[in-house]
Amino acid sequence: MHHGSCHCGAVRMKLPSTPVVGTDCNCSLCRRIGGPWVYFEFGTVEIEGHPAETAAYVWGDKTLRTIHCKTCGCVTHWEPLDPTPGCKHGVNLGNFDPALIASVRVRKFDGADTWQFMDE
Ligand SMILES: [Zn+2]
C-alpha cells in the first residue's frame, strides 16, 4: 500500500489503490502547488493529522478546499466543500515515494483556460 506524508510528517496519507494516471494542471493555484494530482473516491484515502494539523484554502467558485500542513506548508490534498455520494477528491502525489510518482502517466490539463487535457 502507498503511504505518503507532508514534509514534516504531521499529515499522513494512505492510498486505497495504485494510481496509474495523474494530472498536471496549469491553473493559477495548481501551477504554484505542483503535483501531480491523483483522484480517489472521497473518503477512501486514509488521512491522519487532518484537520488537526492542517489549514484550508478556498477560492474561485468555492466548490473545494485545498488542504496544507500548518507546520511545513506542503499541500496534501483537496476535498469538496459539499461532498455528494461517490464524489472524488484530489491527492497531491508529490507527497509520496518518488518511484510511485515516476510510475504514473502524467497528463497535462489546461485548467487555466479551456479545461481540456492538452494531450487529446
Ligand atoms: Zn507538515
PDB file of N, CA and C and ligand atoms in Angstrom, residues 6 8-10 69 72, ligand 1:
ATOM      1  N   CYS A   6       3.225  14.806   4.362  1.00  0.00           N
ATOM      2  CA  CYS A   6       3.801  16.118   4.114  1.00  0.00           C
ATOM      3  C   CYS A   6       5.279  16.095   4.532  1.00  0.00           C
ATOM      4  N   CYS A   8       7.021  17.469   6.920  1.00  0.00           N
ATOM      5  CA  CYS A   8       7.346  17.301   8.350  1.00  0.00           C
ATOM      6  C   CYS A   8       6.716  16.061   8.954  1.00  0.00           C
ATOM      7  N   GLY A   9       5.758  15.442   8.257  1.00  0.00           N
ATOM      8  CA  GLY A   9       5.149  14.207   8.745  1.00  0.00           C
ATOM      9  C   GLY A   9       3.917  14.393   9.607  1.00  0.00           C
ATOM     10  N   ALA A  10       3.475  15.620   9.793  1.00  0.00           N
ATOM     11  CA  ALA A  10       2.287  15.853  10.626  1.00  0.00           C
ATOM     12  C   ALA A  10       1.014  15.339   9.961  1.00  0.00           C
ATOM     13  N   CYS A  69      -0.432  21.492   5.242  1.00  0.00           N
ATOM     14  CA  CYS A  69       0.059  21.298   6.606  1.00  0.00           C
ATOM     15  C   CYS A  69       0.346  22.662   7.237  1.00  0.00           C
ATOM     16  N   CYS A  72       4.618  22.646   7.868  1.00  0.00           N
ATOM     17  CA  CYS A  72       5.592  22.728   6.776  1.00  0.00           C
ATOM     18  C   CYS A  72       5.027  23.362   5.513  1.00  0.00           C
TER      19      CYS A  72
HETATM   20 ZN    ZN B   1       3.957  19.105   7.506  1.00  0.00          ZN
END
